JSON list of N, CA and C in Angstrom, two decimals:
[
{"chain": "A", "resi": 1, "resn": "UNK", "atom": "N", "xyz": [110.26, 90.64, 93.83]},
{"chain": "A", "resi": 1, "resn": "UNK", "atom": "CA", "xyz": [109.19, 91.39, 92.60]},
{"chain": "A", "resi": 1, "resn": "UNK", "atom": "C", "xyz": [109.03, 92.48, 92.72]},
{"chain": "A", "resi": 2, "resn": "UNK", "atom": "N", "xyz": [109.52, 92.91, 94.53]},
{"chain": "A", "resi": 2, "resn": "UNK", "atom": "CA", "xyz": [109.15, 94.91, 93.38]},
{"chain": "A", "resi": 2, "resn": "UNK", "atom": "C", "xyz": [109.95, 95.21, 93.04]},
{"chain": "A", "resi": 3, "resn": "UNK", "atom": "N", "xyz": [111.25, 94.89, 92.51]},
{"chain": "A", "resi": 3, "resn": "UNK", "atom": "CA", "xyz": [111.59, 95.53, 91.61]},
{"chain": "A", "resi": 3, "resn": "UNK", "atom": "C", "xyz": [111.34, 95.49, 90.06]},
{"chain": "A", "resi": 4, "resn": "UNK", "atom": "N", "xyz": [110.91, 94.12, 89.52]},
{"chain": "A", "resi": 4, "resn": "UNK", "atom": "CA", "xyz": [110.73, 93.99, 88.47]},
{"chain": "A", "resi": 4, "resn": "UNK", "atom": "C", "xyz": [110.10, 95.04, 88.22]},
{"chain": "A", "resi": 5, "resn": "UNK", "atom": "N", "xyz": [108.11, 95.39, 89.39]},
{"chain": "A", "resi": 5, "resn": "UNK", "atom": "CA", "xyz": [107.75, 96.44, 89.20]},
{"chain": "A", "resi": 5, "resn": "UNK", "atom": "C", "xyz": [108.71, 97.87, 89.07]},
{"chain": "A", "resi": 6, "resn": "UNK", "atom": "N", "xyz": [109.46, 97.60, 89.25]},
{"chain": "A", "resi": 6, "resn": "UNK", "atom": "CA", "xyz": [109.78, 99.19, 89.17]},
{"chain": "A", "resi": 6, "resn": "UNK", "atom": "C", "xyz": [110.98, 99.28, 88.36]},
{"chain": "A", "resi": 7, "resn": "UNK", "atom": "N", "xyz": [111.12, 98.84, 87.09]},
{"chain": "A", "resi": 7, "resn": "UNK", "atom": "CA", "xyz": [111.69, 98.71, 86.02]},
{"chain": "A", "resi": 7, "resn": "UNK", "atom": "C", "xyz": [110.99, 99.95, 85.17]},
{"chain": "A", "resi": 8, "resn": "UNK", "atom": "N", "xyz": [111.70, 100.44, 84.66]},
{"chain": "A", "resi": 8, "resn": "UNK", "atom": "CA", "xyz": [112.38, 102.12, 83.88]},
{"chain": "A", "resi": 8, "resn": "UNK", "atom": "C", "xyz": [111.64, 102.35, 84.93]},
{"chain": "A", "resi": 9, "resn": "UNK", "atom": "N", "xyz": [112.22, 103.39, 85.74]},
{"chain": "A", "resi": 9, "resn": "UNK", "atom": "CA", "xyz": [111.55, 103.60, 87.29]},
{"chain": "A", "resi": 9, "resn": "UNK", "atom": "C", "xyz": [112.77, 104.38, 88.28]},
{"chain": "A", "resi": 10, "resn": "UNK", "atom": "N", "xyz": [113.90, 104.25, 87.47]},
{"chain": "A", "resi": 10, "resn": "UNK", "atom": "CA", "xyz": [115.45, 104.13, 88.58]},
{"chain": "A", "resi": 10, "resn": "UNK", "atom": "C", "xyz": [114.63, 103.57, 89.60]},
{"chain": "A", "resi": 11, "resn": "UNK", "atom": "N", "xyz": [114.90, 101.68, 89.35]},
{"chain": "A", "resi": 11, "resn": "UNK", "atom": "CA", "xyz": [114.53, 100.30, 89.80]},
{"chain": "A", "resi": 11, "resn": "UNK", "atom": "C", "xyz": [115.99, 101.04, 90.37]},
{"chain": "A", "resi": 12, "resn": "UNK", "atom": "N", "xyz": [117.28, 100.61, 88.97]},
{"chain": "A", "resi": 12, "resn": "UNK", "atom": "CA", "xyz": [118.36, 101.02, 90.11]},
{"chain": "A", "resi": 12, "resn": "UNK", "atom": "C", "xyz": [119.28, 101.46, 90.74]},
{"chain": "A", "resi": 13, "resn": "UNK", "atom": "N", "xyz": [118.37, 102.33, 91.01]},
{"chain": "A", "resi": 13, "resn": "UNK", "atom": "CA", "xyz": [118.01, 103.62, 92.26]},
{"chain": "A", "resi": 13, "resn": "UNK", "atom": "C", "xyz": [117.65, 103.18, 93.41]},
{"chain": "A", "resi": 14, "resn": "UNK", "atom": "N", "xyz": [117.03, 102.32, 93.39]},
{"chain": "A", "resi": 14, "resn": "UNK", "atom": "CA", "xyz": [116.10, 103.03, 94.52]},
{"chain": "A", "resi": 14, "resn": "UNK", "atom": "C", "xyz": [115.95, 101.34, 95.90]},
{"chain": "A", "resi": 15, "resn": "UNK", "atom": "N", "xyz": [116.34, 102.32, 96.79]},
{"chain": "A", "resi": 15, "resn": "UNK", "atom": "CA", "xyz": [116.44, 100.95, 98.13]},
{"chain": "A", "resi": 15, "resn": "UNK", "atom": "C", "xyz": [115.67, 100.99, 98.44]},
{"chain": "A", "resi": 16, "resn": "UNK", "atom": "N", "xyz": [115.52, 99.35, 98.23]},
{"chain": "A", "resi": 16, "resn": "UNK", "atom": "CA", "xyz": [114.15, 98.62, 99.56]},
{"chain": "A", "resi": 16, "resn": "UNK", "atom": "C", "xyz": [114.42, 98.94, 100.60]},
{"chain": "A", "resi": 17, "resn": "UNK", "atom": "N", "xyz": [113.64, 99.03, 101.51]},
{"chain": "A", "resi": 17, "resn": "UNK", "atom": "CA", "xyz": [113.14, 98.06, 103.28]},
{"chain": "A", "resi": 17, "resn": "UNK", "atom": "C", "xyz": [112.41, 97.74, 103.71]},
{"chain": "A", "resi": 18, "resn": "UNK", "atom": "N", "xyz": [112.13, 97.90, 105.07]},
{"chain": "A", "resi": 18, "resn": "UNK", "atom": "CA", "xyz": [111.60, 97.58, 105.49]},
{"chain": "A", "resi": 18, "resn": "UNK", "atom": "C", "xyz": [109.86, 98.38, 105.02]},
{"chain": "A", "resi": 19, "resn": "UNK", "atom": "N", "xyz": [110.75, 99.13, 105.73]},
{"chain": "A", "resi": 19, "resn": "UNK", "atom": "CA", "xyz": [109.42, 100.64, 105.80]},
{"chain": "A", "resi": 19, "resn": "UNK", "atom": "C", "xyz": [109.31, 101.80, 104.86]},
{"chain": "A", "resi": 20, "resn": "UNK", "atom": "N", "xyz": [109.67, 101.23, 103.37]},
{"chain": "A", "resi": 20, "resn": "UNK", "atom": "CA", "xyz": [109.17, 101.62, 102.14]},
{"chain": "A", "resi": 20, "resn": "UNK", "atom": "C", "xyz": [107.58, 101.18, 102.17]},
{"chain": "A", "resi": 21, "resn": "UNK", "atom": "N", "xyz": [107.62, 102.55, 101.73]},
{"chain": "A", "resi": 21, "resn": "UNK", "atom": "CA", "xyz": [105.92, 102.72, 100.60]},
{"chain": "A", "resi": 21, "resn": "UNK", "atom": "C", "xyz": [105.36, 102.16, 99.28]},
{"chain": "A", "resi": 22, "resn": "UNK", "atom": "N", "xyz": [105.17, 101.50, 99.05]},
{"chain": "A", "resi": 22, "resn": "UNK", "atom": "CA", "xyz": [104.20, 101.19, 97.51]},
{"chain": "A", "resi": 22, "resn": "UNK", "atom": "C", "xyz": [103.73, 102.33, 98.06]},
{"chain": "A", "resi": 23, "resn": "UNK", "atom": "N", "xyz": [103.07, 103.48, 97.93]},
{"chain": "A", "resi": 23, "resn": "UNK", "atom": "CA", "xyz": [102.52, 104.56, 97.62]},
{"chain": "A", "resi": 23, "resn": "UNK", "atom": "C", "xyz": [103.91, 105.31, 96.80]},
{"chain": "A", "resi": 24, "resn": "UNK", "atom": "N", "xyz": [105.52, 105.60, 98.34]},
{"chain": "A", "resi": 24, "resn": "UNK", "atom": "CA", "xyz": [106.02, 106.27, 97.11]},
{"chain": "A", "resi": 24, "resn": "UNK", "atom": "C", "xyz": [107.37, 104.93, 96.44]},
{"chain": "A", "resi": 25, "resn": "UNK", "atom": "N", "xyz": [106.74, 104.59, 95.79]},
{"chain": "A", "resi": 25, "resn": "UNK", "atom": "CA", "xyz": [107.43, 103.92, 95.02]},
{"chain": "A", "resi": 25, "resn": "UNK", "atom": "C", "xyz": [106.76, 104.17, 93.26]},
{"chain": "A", "resi": 26, "resn": "UNK", "atom": "N", "xyz": [105.43, 104.17, 93.82]},
{"chain": "A", "resi": 26, "resn": "UNK", "atom": "CA", "xyz": [104.79, 104.78, 92.00]},
{"chain": "A", "resi": 26, "resn": "UNK", "atom": "C", "xyz": [103.84, 103.84, 91.90]},
{"chain": "A", "resi": 27, "resn": "UNK", "atom": "N", "xyz": [103.57, 102.70, 92.17]},
{"chain": "A", "resi": 27, "resn": "UNK", "atom": "CA", "xyz": [102.92, 102.00, 92.09]},
{"chain": "A", "resi": 27, "resn": "UNK", "atom": "C", "xyz": [101.99, 101.50, 92.33]},
{"chain": "A", "resi": 28, "resn": "UNK", "atom": "N", "xyz": [101.20, 101.35, 91.17]},
{"chain": "A", "resi": 28, "resn": "UNK", "atom": "CA", "xyz": [99.57, 101.66, 91.04]},
{"chain": "A", "resi": 28, "resn": "UNK", "atom": "C", "xyz": [98.49, 99.97, 92.22]},
{"chain": "A", "resi": 29, "resn": "UNK", "atom": "N", "xyz": [97.63, 100.39, 92.27]},
{"chain": "A", "resi": 29, "resn": "UNK", "atom": "CA", "xyz": [96.89, 99.49, 93.62]},
{"chain": "A", "resi": 29, "resn": "UNK", "atom": "C", "xyz": [97.38, 98.47, 92.87]},
{"chain": "A", "resi": 30, "resn": "UNK", "atom": "N", "xyz": [97.22, 97.73, 91.19]},
{"chain": "A", "resi": 30, "resn": "UNK", "atom": "CA", "xyz": [96.79, 96.91, 90.57]},
{"chain": "A", "resi": 30, "resn": "UNK", "atom": "C", "xyz": [98.03, 96.45, 90.25]},
{"chain": "A", "resi": 31, "resn": "UNK", "atom": "N", "xyz": [99.33, 97.03, 90.25]},
{"chain": "A", "resi": 31, "resn": "UNK", "atom": "CA", "xyz": [100.55, 96.71, 90.87]},
{"chain": "A", "resi": 31, "resn": "UNK", "atom": "C", "xyz": [101.19, 96.09, 91.77]},
{"chain": "A", "resi": 32, "resn": "UNK", "atom": "N", "xyz": [100.33, 96.89, 92.74]},
{"chain": "A", "resi": 32, "resn": "UNK", "atom": "CA", "xyz": [101.14, 95.95, 94.01]},
{"chain": "A", "resi": 32, "resn": "UNK", "atom": "C", "xyz": [99.72, 94.67, 94.59]},
{"chain": "A", "resi": 33, "resn": "UNK", "atom": "N", "xyz": [98.83, 94.68, 93.34]},
{"chain": "A", "resi": 33, "resn": "UNK", "atom": "CA", "xyz": [98.24, 93.12, 93.99]},
{"chain": "A", "resi": 33, "resn": "UNK", "atom": "C", "xyz": [98.40, 91.69, 93.74]},
{"chain": "A", "resi": 34, "resn": "UNK", "atom": "N", "xyz": [98.99, 92.92, 92.36]},
{"chain": "A", "resi": 34, "resn": "UNK", "atom": "CA", "xyz": [100.17, 91.48, 91.11]},
{"chain": "A", "resi": 34, "resn": "UNK", "atom": "C", "xyz": [101.09, 91.51, 91.96]},
{"chain": "A", "resi": 35, "resn": "UNK", "atom": "N", "xyz": [102.14, 91.64, 92.83]},
{"chain": "A", "resi": 35, "resn": "UNK", "atom": "CA", "xyz": [102.94, 91.42, 93.82]},
{"chain": "A", "resi": 35, "resn": "UNK", "atom": "C", "xyz": [102.54, 90.31, 94.93]},
{"chain": "A", "resi": 36, "resn": "UNK", "atom": "N", "xyz": [100.69, 91.21, 95.47]},
{"chain": "A", "resi": 36, "resn": "UNK", "atom": "CA", "xyz": [100.69, 90.64, 97.23]},
{"chain": "A", "resi": 36, "resn": "UNK", "atom": "C", "xyz": [100.97, 88.57, 96.02]},
{"chain": "A", "resi": 37, "resn": "UNK", "atom": "N", "xyz": [99.74, 88.81, 94.90]},
{"chain": "A", "resi": 37, "resn": "UNK", "atom": "CA", "xyz": [99.65, 87.04, 94.87]},
{"chain": "A", "resi": 37, "resn": "UNK", "atom": "C", "xyz": [100.25, 86.40, 93.90]},
{"chain": "A", "resi": 38, "resn": "UNK", "atom": "N", "xyz": [102.02, 87.18, 93.23]},
{"chain": "A", "resi": 38, "resn": "UNK", "atom": "CA", "xyz": [103.02, 86.21, 93.35]},
{"chain": "A", "resi": 38, "resn": "UNK", "atom": "C", "xyz": [103.53, 85.65, 94.26]},
{"chain": "A", "resi": 39, "resn": "UNK", "atom": "N", "xyz": [103.89, 87.14, 95.37]},
{"chain": "A", "resi": 39, "resn": "UNK", "atom": "CA", "xyz": [104.14, 85.74, 96.69]},
{"chain": "A", "resi": 39, "resn": "UNK", "atom": "C", "xyz": [103.45, 84.71, 97.17]},
{"chain": "A", "resi": 40, "resn": "UNK", "atom": "N", "xyz": [102.12, 85.17, 96.91]},
{"chain": "A", "resi": 40, "resn": "UNK", "atom": "CA", "xyz": [101.30, 84.14, 98.13]},
{"chain": "A", "resi": 40, "resn": "UNK", "atom": "C", "xyz": [101.66, 82.49, 96.35]},
{"chain": "A", "resi": 41, "resn": "UNK", "atom": "N", "xyz": [101.74, 83.14, 94.99]},
{"chain": "A", "resi": 41, "resn": "UNK", "atom": "CA", "xyz": [101.76, 82.01, 94.36]},
{"chain": "A", "resi": 41, "resn": "UNK", "atom": "C", "xyz": [103.48, 80.66, 94.47]},
{"chain": "A", "resi": 42, "resn": "UNK", "atom": "N", "xyz": [104.02, 82.03, 95.03]},
{"chain": "A", "resi": 42, "resn": "UNK", "atom": "CA", "xyz": [105.96, 81.56, 94.95]},
{"chain": "A", "resi": 42, "resn": "UNK", "atom": "C", "xyz": [105.64, 81.00, 96.13]},
{"chain": "A", "resi": 43, "resn": "UNK", "atom": "N", "xyz": [105.36, 81.75, 97.84]},
{"chain": "A", "resi": 43, "resn": "UNK", "atom": "CA", "xyz": [105.05, 80.17, 99.07]},
{"chain": "A", "resi": 43, "resn": "UNK", "atom": "C", "xyz": [103.67, 79.24, 99.04]},
{"chain": "A", "resi": 44, "resn": "UNK", "atom": "N", "xyz": [102.50, 78.87, 98.09]},
{"chain": "A", "resi": 44, "resn": "UNK", "atom": "CA", "xyz": [102.10, 78.39, 97.93]},
{"chain": "A", "resi": 44, "resn": "UNK", "atom": "C", "xyz": [100.86, 78.71, 99.02]},
{"chain": "A", "resi": 45, "resn": "UNK", "atom": "N", "xyz": [100.84, 79.57, 99.65]},
{"chain": "A", "resi": 45, "resn": "UNK", "atom": "CA", "xyz": [100.04, 80.17, 100.84]},
{"chain": "A", "resi": 45, "resn": "UNK", "atom": "C", "xyz": [98.95, 80.83, 99.76]},
{"chain": "A", "resi": 46, "resn": "UNK", "atom": "N", "xyz": [97.31, 81.26, 100.63]},
{"chain": "A", "resi": 46, "resn": "UNK", "atom": "CA", "xyz": [97.24, 82.69, 100.14]},
{"chain": "A", "resi": 46, "resn": "UNK", "atom": "C", "xyz": [96.70, 83.11, 101.67]},
{"chain": "A", "resi": 47, "resn": "UNK", "atom": "N", "xyz": [96.55, 84.86, 101.55]},
{"chain": "A", "resi": 47, "resn": "UNK", "atom": "CA", "xyz": [96.75, 85.79, 102.40]},
{"chain": "A", "resi": 47, "resn": "UNK", "atom": "C", "xyz": [95.01, 85.68, 103.08]},
{"chain": "A", "resi": 48, "resn": "UNK", "atom": "N", "xyz": [94.61, 86.00, 103.71]},
{"chain": "A", "resi": 48, "resn": "UNK", "atom": "CA", "xyz": [93.25, 86.74, 104.57]},
{"chain": "A", "resi": 48, "resn": "UNK", "atom": "C", "xyz": [93.47, 88.02, 103.37]},
{"chain": "A", "resi": 49, "resn": "UNK", "atom": "N", "xyz": [92.21, 87.50, 102.61]},
{"chain": "A", "resi": 49, "resn": "UNK", "atom": "CA", "xyz": [92.30, 89.19, 101.81]},
{"chain": "A", "resi": 49, "resn": "UNK", "atom": "C", "xyz": [92.46, 90.62, 102.73]},
{"chain": "A", "resi": 50, "resn": "UNK", "atom": "N", "xyz": [91.49, 90.33, 104.12]},
{"chain": "A", "resi": 50, "resn": "UNK", "atom": "CA", "xyz": [91.27, 92.32, 103.82]},
{"chain": "A", "resi": 50, "resn": "UNK", "atom": "C", "xyz": [92.36, 92.08, 104.92]},
{"chain": "A", "resi": 51, "resn": "UNK", "atom": "N", "xyz": [93.22, 91.62, 105.53]},
{"chain": "A", "resi": 51, "resn": "UNK", "atom": "CA", "xyz": [94.95, 92.01, 105.41]},
{"chain": "A", "resi": 51, "resn": "UNK", "atom": "C", "xyz": [96.33, 92.47, 104.62]},
{"chain": "A", "resi": 52, "resn": "UNK", "atom": "N", "xyz": [95.55, 91.51, 103.02]},
{"chain": "A", "resi": 52, "resn": "UNK", "atom": "CA", "xyz": [96.55, 91.70, 102.19]},
{"chain": "A", "resi": 52, "resn": "UNK", "atom": "C", "xyz": [96.12, 92.64, 101.54]},
{"chain": "A", "resi": 53, "resn": "UNK", "atom": "N", "xyz": [94.91, 93.52, 102.26]},
{"chain": "A", "resi": 53, "resn": "UNK", "atom": "CA", "xyz": [94.07, 95.26, 101.47]},
{"chain": "A", "resi": 53, "resn": "UNK", "atom": "C", "xyz": [94.85, 95.37, 102.48]},
{"chain": "A", "resi": 54, "resn": "UNK", "atom": "N", "xyz": [95.59, 95.56, 104.10]},
{"chain": "A", "resi": 54, "resn": "UNK", "atom": "CA", "xyz": [95.52, 96.64, 104.36]},
{"chain": "A", "resi": 54, "resn": "UNK", "atom": "C", "xyz": [97.55, 96.11, 104.45]},
{"chain": "A", "resi": 55, "resn": "UNK", "atom": "N", "xyz": [97.70, 96.39, 103.31]},
{"chain": "A", "resi": 55, "resn": "UNK", "atom": "CA", "xyz": [99.84, 96.13, 102.80]},
{"chain": "A", "resi": 55, "resn": "UNK", "atom": "C", "xyz": [99.87, 97.59, 102.74]},
{"chain": "A", "resi": 56, "resn": "UNK", "atom": "N", "xyz": [100.90, 98.23, 103.38]},
{"chain": "A", "resi": 56, "resn": "UNK", "atom": "CA", "xyz": [100.88, 99.20, 102.83]},
{"chain": "A", "resi": 56, "resn": "UNK", "atom": "C", "xyz": [102.39, 99.02, 103.29]},
{"chain": "A", "resi": 57, "resn": "UNK", "atom": "N", "xyz": [103.50, 98.66, 102.96]},
{"chain": "A", "resi": 57, "resn": "UNK", "atom": "CA", "xyz": [104.96, 98.29, 103.00]},
{"chain": "A", "resi": 57, "resn": "UNK", "atom": "C", "xyz": [105.40, 97.45, 102.81]},
{"chain": "A", "resi": 58, "resn": "UNK", "atom": "N", "xyz": [106.99, 97.50, 102.63]},
{"chain": "A", "resi": 58, "resn": "UNK", "atom": "CA", "xyz": [107.02, 95.66, 102.23]},
{"chain": "A", "resi": 58, "resn": "UNK", "atom": "C", "xyz": [107.76, 95.53, 102.99]},
{"chain": "A", "resi": 59, "resn": "UNK", "atom": "N", "xyz": [107.26, 95.77, 104.74]},
{"chain": "A", "resi": 59, "resn": "UNK", "atom": "CA", "xyz": [107.82, 95.43, 105.80]},
{"chain": "A", "resi": 59, "resn": "UNK", "atom": "C", "xyz": [105.75, 94.18, 106.47]},
{"chain": "A", "resi": 60, "resn": "UNK", "atom": "N", "xyz": [105.21, 95.04, 105.53]},
{"chain": "A", "resi": 60, "resn": "UNK", "atom": "CA", "xyz": [103.94, 94.81, 106.19]},
{"chain": "A", "resi": 60, "resn": "UNK", "atom": "C", "xyz": [103.39, 93.71, 104.63]},
{"chain": "A", "resi": 61, "resn": "UNK", "atom": "N", "xyz": [104.59, 93.44, 104.35]},
{"chain": "A", "resi": 61, "resn": "UNK", "atom": "CA", "xyz": [103.81, 92.49, 103.13]},
{"chain": "A", "resi": 61, "resn": "UNK", "atom": "C", "xyz": [104.54, 91.04, 103.94]},
{"chain": "A", "resi": 62, "resn": "UNK", "atom": "N", "xyz": [106.06, 91.15, 103.58]},
{"chain": "A", "resi": 62, "resn": "UNK", "atom": "CA", "xyz": [106.63, 90.53, 105.06]},
{"chain": "A", "resi": 62, "resn": "UNK", "atom": "C", "xyz": [106.76, 89.52, 105.93]},
{"chain": "A", "resi": 63, "resn": "UNK", "atom": "N", "xyz": [105.61, 90.57, 106.80]},
{"chain": "A", "resi": 63, "resn": "UNK", "atom": "CA", "xyz": [105.18, 90.12, 108.28]},
{"chain": "A", "resi": 63, "resn": "UNK", "atom": "C", "xyz": [104.07, 88.85, 107.43]},
{"chain": "A", "resi": 64, "resn": "UNK", "atom": "N", "xyz": [103.84, 89.73, 106.61]},
{"chain": "A", "resi": 64, "resn": "UNK", "atom": "CA", "xyz": [101.54, 88.99, 106.53]},
{"chain": "A", "resi": 64, "resn": "UNK", "atom": "C", "xyz": [102.60, 87.54, 105.39]},
{"chain": "A", "resi": 65, "resn": "UNK", "atom": "N", "xyz": [103.05, 87.43, 105.20]},
{"chain": "A", "resi": 65, "resn": "UNK", "atom": "CA", "xyz": [103.80, 86.38, 104.23]},
{"chain": "A", "resi": 65, "resn": "UNK", "atom": "C", "xyz": [104.39, 85.19, 106.14]},
{"chain": "A", "resi": 66, "resn": "UNK", "atom": "N", "xyz": [105.03, 85.84, 106.78]},
{"chain": "A", "resi": 66, "resn": "UNK", "atom": "CA", "xyz": [105.71, 84.70, 107.77]},
{"chain": "A", "resi": 66, "resn": "UNK", "atom": "C", "xyz": [104.07, 84.88, 108.58]},
{"chain": "A", "resi": 67, "resn": "UNK", "atom": "N", "xyz": [103.14, 85.71, 108.54]},
{"chain": "A", "resi": 67, "resn": "UNK", "atom": "CA", "xyz": [102.55, 84.69, 110.46]},
{"chain": "A", "resi": 67, "resn": "UNK", "atom": "C", "xyz": [101.79, 83.40, 108.76]},
{"chain": "A", "resi": 68, "resn": "UNK", "atom": "N", "xyz": [100.88, 84.45, 108.00]},
{"chain": "A", "resi": 68, "resn": "UNK", "atom": "CA", "xyz": [99.94, 83.03, 107.40]},
{"chain": "A", "resi": 68, "resn": "UNK", "atom": "C", "xyz": [101.24, 81.53, 106.62]},
{"chain": "A", "resi": 69, "resn": "UNK", "atom": "N", "xyz": [101.95, 81.54, 106.17]},
{"chain": "A", "resi": 69, "resn": "UNK", "atom": "CA", "xyz": [103.47, 80.26, 106.78]},
{"chain": "A", "resi": 69, "resn": "UNK", "atom": "C", "xyz": [103.66, 80.12, 107.45]},
{"chain": "A", "resi": 70, "resn": "UNK", "atom": "N", "xyz": [103.58, 80.92, 108.62]},
{"chain": "A", "resi": 70, "resn": "UNK", "atom": "CA", "xyz": [103.30, 79.59, 110.64]},
{"chain": "A", "resi": 70, "resn": "UNK", "atom": "C", "xyz": [102.06, 78.92, 110.31]},
{"chain": "A", "resi": 71, "resn": "UNK", "atom": "N", "xyz": [100.90, 79.41, 110.74]},
{"chain": "A", "resi": 71, "resn": "UNK", "atom": "CA", "xyz": [99.28, 79.20, 110.41]},
{"chain": "A", "resi": 71, "resn": "UNK", "atom": "C", "xyz": [99.65, 77.95, 109.20]},
{"chain": "A", "resi": 72, "resn": "UNK", "atom": "N", "xyz": [99.97, 78.71, 107.96]},
{"chain": "A", "resi": 72, "resn": "UNK", "atom": "CA", "xyz": [100.51, 76.97, 107.17]},
{"chain": "A", "resi": 72, "resn": "UNK", "atom": "C", "xyz": [100.97, 75.60, 108.28]},
{"chain": "A", "resi": 73, "resn": "UNK", "atom": "N", "xyz": [101.76, 75.84, 108.93]},
{"chain": "A", "resi": 73, "resn": "UNK", "atom": "CA", "xyz": [102.61, 74.61, 109.16]},
{"chain": "A", "resi": 73, "resn": "UNK", "atom": "C", "xyz": [101.96, 74.24, 109.68]}
]
């Protein structure tokens, strides 16, 4: 999902990892929000809005998704 947002921004040359910050990728806050909502839709979960607002890295988003999914189980 993150890779799709990087189209036209050297997406093929960008290595993504847990420590990759969304700011470093040049994504706008709207694009990051779109990624967060897309993950919610894919996993059929709903993030706590205050926690979702604190997402700064790909790892943060993965951790949030995992913890939210565990609460739902």
